[in-house]
Amino acid sequence: MPTSAIPAVVSLGAALMNKDPNSIFAVLSSRLGALELNQSITSDWLKLWQNQLVEKLRKLNASHVHHKDVVKGLQTETERLSLQVLELRSRFDEEGRGDVLQRVAAVEEASRNHSSNLTEAVDGLFRQLLATERRERQLRAEVDHMRLSHRIELMACMCLSLVLSSLLAVHCVTVKQQRSARRVATKAGGVGAESGSGVEDGGEYTDAA
């Protein structure tokens, strides 16, 4: 249960202990309002978070596509340079110029290293994209769980409010019936007392005659 719901539960428990319908309805109304506000805030936050996440995913996808194109271009350039190096190597082998071949080999190695670094960077971006998607699914599941919990608590409070309303109505009807019965009994007792007094007065009058 969220920490924000603890005071409401304590207030509801105190109202139930006091058996005060007004306090019970006041606590239930306050709790229902808080639940509706929390659900509205959660929905707004979820929409904002989804919009931000979609924008981040769009940027990551665009960056991933861009780096992939760059890597493809570098791979093509590396293949072209490799062919040129092979041609130069064969040519310089024929001419016997070993120093130039070493410099060309160094350039080729540097180009390969650069291509490898870019490939690692693209792989890192792809892993980051996958981690972001996993985090999105996890957060979505947590938000759905929170929304379900709020709905369950809201329904429970509504059911409790209906039950208490029914009990209060039954109590009011019972009290009204008891009061009516008392009034009828009181009136019947008054009429009986008056009749008895009249009979006694008649007897005394007969004796005197």
Coordinates of C-alpha atoms in Angstrom, one line a residue:
M1 CA 0.0 0.0 0.0
P2 CA 1.4 3.5 -0.8
T3 CA 2.5 5.6 2.1
S4 CA 0.0 8.3 1.1
A5 CA -2.9 5.8 1.7
I6 CA -1.8 5.1 5.4
P7 CA -3.4 8.3 6.9
A8 CA -6.6 7.7 5.0
V9 CA -6.8 4.1 6.2
V10 CA -6.1 5.3 9.8
S11 CA -8.8 8.0 9.5
L12 CA -11.2 5.4 8.1
G13 CA -10.4 3.0 10.9
A14 CA -11.0 5.7 13.5
A15 CA -14.3 6.7 11.9
L16 CA -15.4 3.0 11.9
M17 CA -14.4 2.7 15.6
N18 CA -16.4 5.8 16.5
K19 CA -19.4 4.5 14.4
D20 CA -19.9 8.1 13.1
P21 CA -21.6 8.0 9.6
N22 CA -20.6 11.5 8.8
S23 CA -17.0 10.9 9.6
I24 CA -17.0 7.7 7.6
F25 CA -18.5 9.3 4.6
A26 CA -16.1 12.3 4.9
V27 CA -13.1 10.0 5.0
L28 CA -14.4 7.9 2.1
S29 CA -15.1 11.0 0.0
S30 CA -11.6 12.4 0.7
R31 CA -10.0 9.0 -0.2
L32 CA -12.0 8.7 -3.4
G33 CA -11.0 12.2 -4.4
A34 CA -7.3 11.4 -3.7
L35 CA -7.5 8.2 -5.7
E36 CA -9.1 9.9 -8.7
L37 CA -6.4 12.7 -8.5
N38 CA -3.6 10.1 -8.2
Q39 CA -5.0 8.2 -11.2
S40 CA -5.2 11.4 -13.3
I41 CA -1.7 12.4 -12.3
T42 CA -0.4 8.9 -13.1
S43 CA -2.1 9.0 -16.6
D44 CA -0.7 12.4 -17.4
W45 CA 2.8 11.4 -16.2
L46 CA 2.6 8.2 -18.3
K47 CA 1.6 10.1 -21.4
L48 CA 4.5 12.6 -20.9
W49 CA 7.0 9.9 -20.2
Q50 CA 5.8 7.9 -23.3
N51 CA 6.2 11.0 -25.5
Q52 CA 9.7 11.6 -24.2
L53 CA 10.7 8.0 -24.6
V54 CA 9.3 7.9 -28.2
E55 CA 11.4 11.0 -29.0
K56 CA 14.5 9.4 -27.5
L57 CA 14.0 6.2 -29.3
R58 CA 13.5 8.1 -32.6
K59 CA 16.8 10.0 -32.0
L60 CA 18.6 6.7 -31.2
N61 CA 17.2 5.0 -34.3
A62 CA 18.3 8.0 -36.4
S63 CA 21.7 7.9 -34.8
H64 CA 22.0 4.2 -35.3
V65 CA 21.0 4.4 -39.0
H66 CA 23.5 7.3 -39.5
H67 CA 26.4 5.4 -37.9
K68 CA 25.5 2.3 -39.8
D69 CA 25.7 4.3 -43.0
V70 CA 29.0 5.7 -42.0
V71 CA 30.3 2.3 -41.2
K72 CA 29.2 0.9 -44.5
G73 CA 30.9 3.9 -46.2
L74 CA 34.1 3.2 -44.3
Q75 CA 34.0 -0.4 -45.1
T76 CA 33.6 0.4 -48.8
E77 CA 36.5 2.8 -48.5
T78 CA 38.6 0.3 -46.7
E79 CA 38.0 -2.3 -49.4
R80 CA 38.9 0.3 -52.0
L81 CA 42.0 1.2 -50.2
S82 CA 42.9 -2.5 -49.7
L83 CA 42.7 -3.0 -53.4
Q84 CA 44.8 0.0 -54.1
V85 CA 47.3 -1.2 -51.5
L86 CA 47.5 -4.6 -53.1
E87 CA 48.1 -2.9 -56.5
L88 CA 50.8 -0.7 -55.0
R89 CA 52.4 -3.6 -53.1
S90 CA 52.6 -5.6 -56.2
R91 CA 54.0 -2.6 -58.1
F92 CA 56.5 -1.8 -55.4
D93 CA 57.5 -5.4 -55.0
E94 CA 58.5 -5.3 -58.6
E95 CA 60.4 -2.0 -58.1
G96 CA 61.9 -3.0 -54.7
R97 CA 60.7 -0.1 -52.7
G98 CA 60.1 -1.6 -49.2
D99 CA 59.8 1.7 -47.3
V100 CA 56.9 2.9 -49.3
L101 CA 55.2 -0.5 -48.8
Q102 CA 55.6 -0.2 -45.0
R103 CA 54.0 3.3 -45.1
V104 CA 51.1 2.1 -47.2
A105 CA 50.7 -0.9 -44.8
A106 CA 50.6 1.5 -41.9
V107 CA 47.9 3.6 -43.6
E108 CA 45.9 0.5 -44.3
E109 CA 46.2 -0.7 -40.6
A110 CA 45.1 2.8 -39.4
S111 CA 42.1 2.7 -41.7
R112 CA 41.1 -0.8 -40.4
N113 CA 41.4 0.4 -36.8
H114 CA 39.2 3.4 -37.5
S115 CA 36.6 1.2 -39.1
S116 CA 36.7 -1.2 -36.1
N117 CA 36.3 1.6 -33.6
L118 CA 33.3 2.9 -35.5
T119 CA 31.8 -0.6 -35.6
E120 CA 32.2 -0.9 -31.8
A121 CA 30.5 2.5 -31.3
V122 CA 27.6 1.4 -33.4
D123 CA 27.3 -1.8 -31.5
G124 CA 27.3 0.2 -28.2
L125 CA 24.5 2.4 -29.5
F126 CA 22.5 -0.7 -30.5
R127 CA 23.0 -2.2 -27.0
Q128 CA 21.9 1.1 -25.5
L129 CA 18.8 1.1 -27.6
L130 CA 17.9 -2.5 -26.5
A131 CA 18.5 -1.5 -22.9
T132 CA 16.2 1.5 -23.3
E133 CA 13.5 -0.7 -24.8
R134 CA 13.8 -3.2 -21.9
R135 CA 13.5 -0.3 -19.4
E136 CA 10.5 1.0 -21.3
R137 CA 8.7 -2.4 -21.0
Q138 CA 9.6 -2.5 -17.3
L139 CA 8.3 1.0 -16.5
R140 CA 5.2 0.3 -18.6
A141 CA 4.5 -2.8 -16.5
E142 CA 5.1 -0.9 -13.2
V143 CA 2.7 1.9 -14.3
D144 CA 0.0 -0.7 -15.3
H145 CA 0.4 -2.3 -11.9
M146 CA 0.0 1.0 -10.2
R147 CA -3.0 1.9 -12.3
L148 CA -4.6 -1.5 -11.5
S149 CA -3.9 -1.1 -7.7
H150 CA -5.5 2.4 -7.8
R151 CA -8.6 1.0 -9.6
I152 CA -8.9 -1.9 -7.1
E153 CA -8.7 0.5 -4.1
L154 CA -11.1 2.9 -5.7
M155 CA -13.7 0.0 -6.3
A156 CA -13.2 -1.2 -2.7
C157 CA -13.9 2.3 -1.3
M158 CA -17.0 2.6 -3.5
C159 CA -18.3 -0.8 -2.4
L160 CA -17.6 0.1 1.2
S161 CA -19.4 3.4 0.8
L162 CA -22.4 1.6 -0.7
V163 CA -22.5 -0.9 2.1
L164 CA -22.3 1.8 4.7
S165 CA -25.0 3.8 3.0
S166 CA -27.3 0.7 3.0
L167 CA -26.5 0.0 6.7
L168 CA -27.2 3.7 7.5
A169 CA -30.5 3.6 5.6
V170 CA -31.6 0.4 7.4
H171 CA -30.6 1.9 10.7
C172 CA -32.6 5.1 10.0
V173 CA -35.7 3.0 9.0
T174 CA -35.3 0.9 12.1
V175 CA -35.0 3.9 14.4
K176 CA -38.1 5.5 12.7
Q177 CA -40.1 2.3 13.2
Q178 CA -39.1 2.1 16.8
R179 CA -40.1 5.7 17.4
S180 CA -43.4 5.2 15.7
A181 CA -44.1 2.1 17.9
R182 CA -43.2 4.0 21.0
R183 CA -45.6 6.8 20.0
V184 CA -48.4 4.4 19.4
A185 CA -47.7 2.6 22.7
T186 CA -47.7 5.9 24.5
K187 CA -51.0 7.0 23.0
A188 CA -52.5 3.6 23.8
G189 CA -51.4 3.8 27.4
G190 CA -52.9 7.3 27.7
V191 CA -56.3 6.2 26.4
G192 CA -56.3 3.2 28.7
A193 CA -55.5 5.3 31.7
E194 CA -58.4 7.7 30.9
S195 CA -60.9 4.8 30.5
G196 CA -59.9 3.4 33.8
S197 CA -60.3 6.7 35.6
G198 CA -63.9 7.1 34.1
V199 CA -64.9 3.6 35.4
E200 CA -63.7 4.3 38.9
D201 CA -65.6 7.6 39.0
G202 CA -68.9 5.8 37.9
G203 CA -68.5 3.3 40.7
E204 CA -68.2 5.9 43.3
Y205 CA -71.3 7.7 42.1
T206 CA -73.3 4.4 42.2
D207 CA -72.3 3.7 45.8
A208 CA -73.2 7.1 46.9
A209 CA -76.7 6.8 45.4

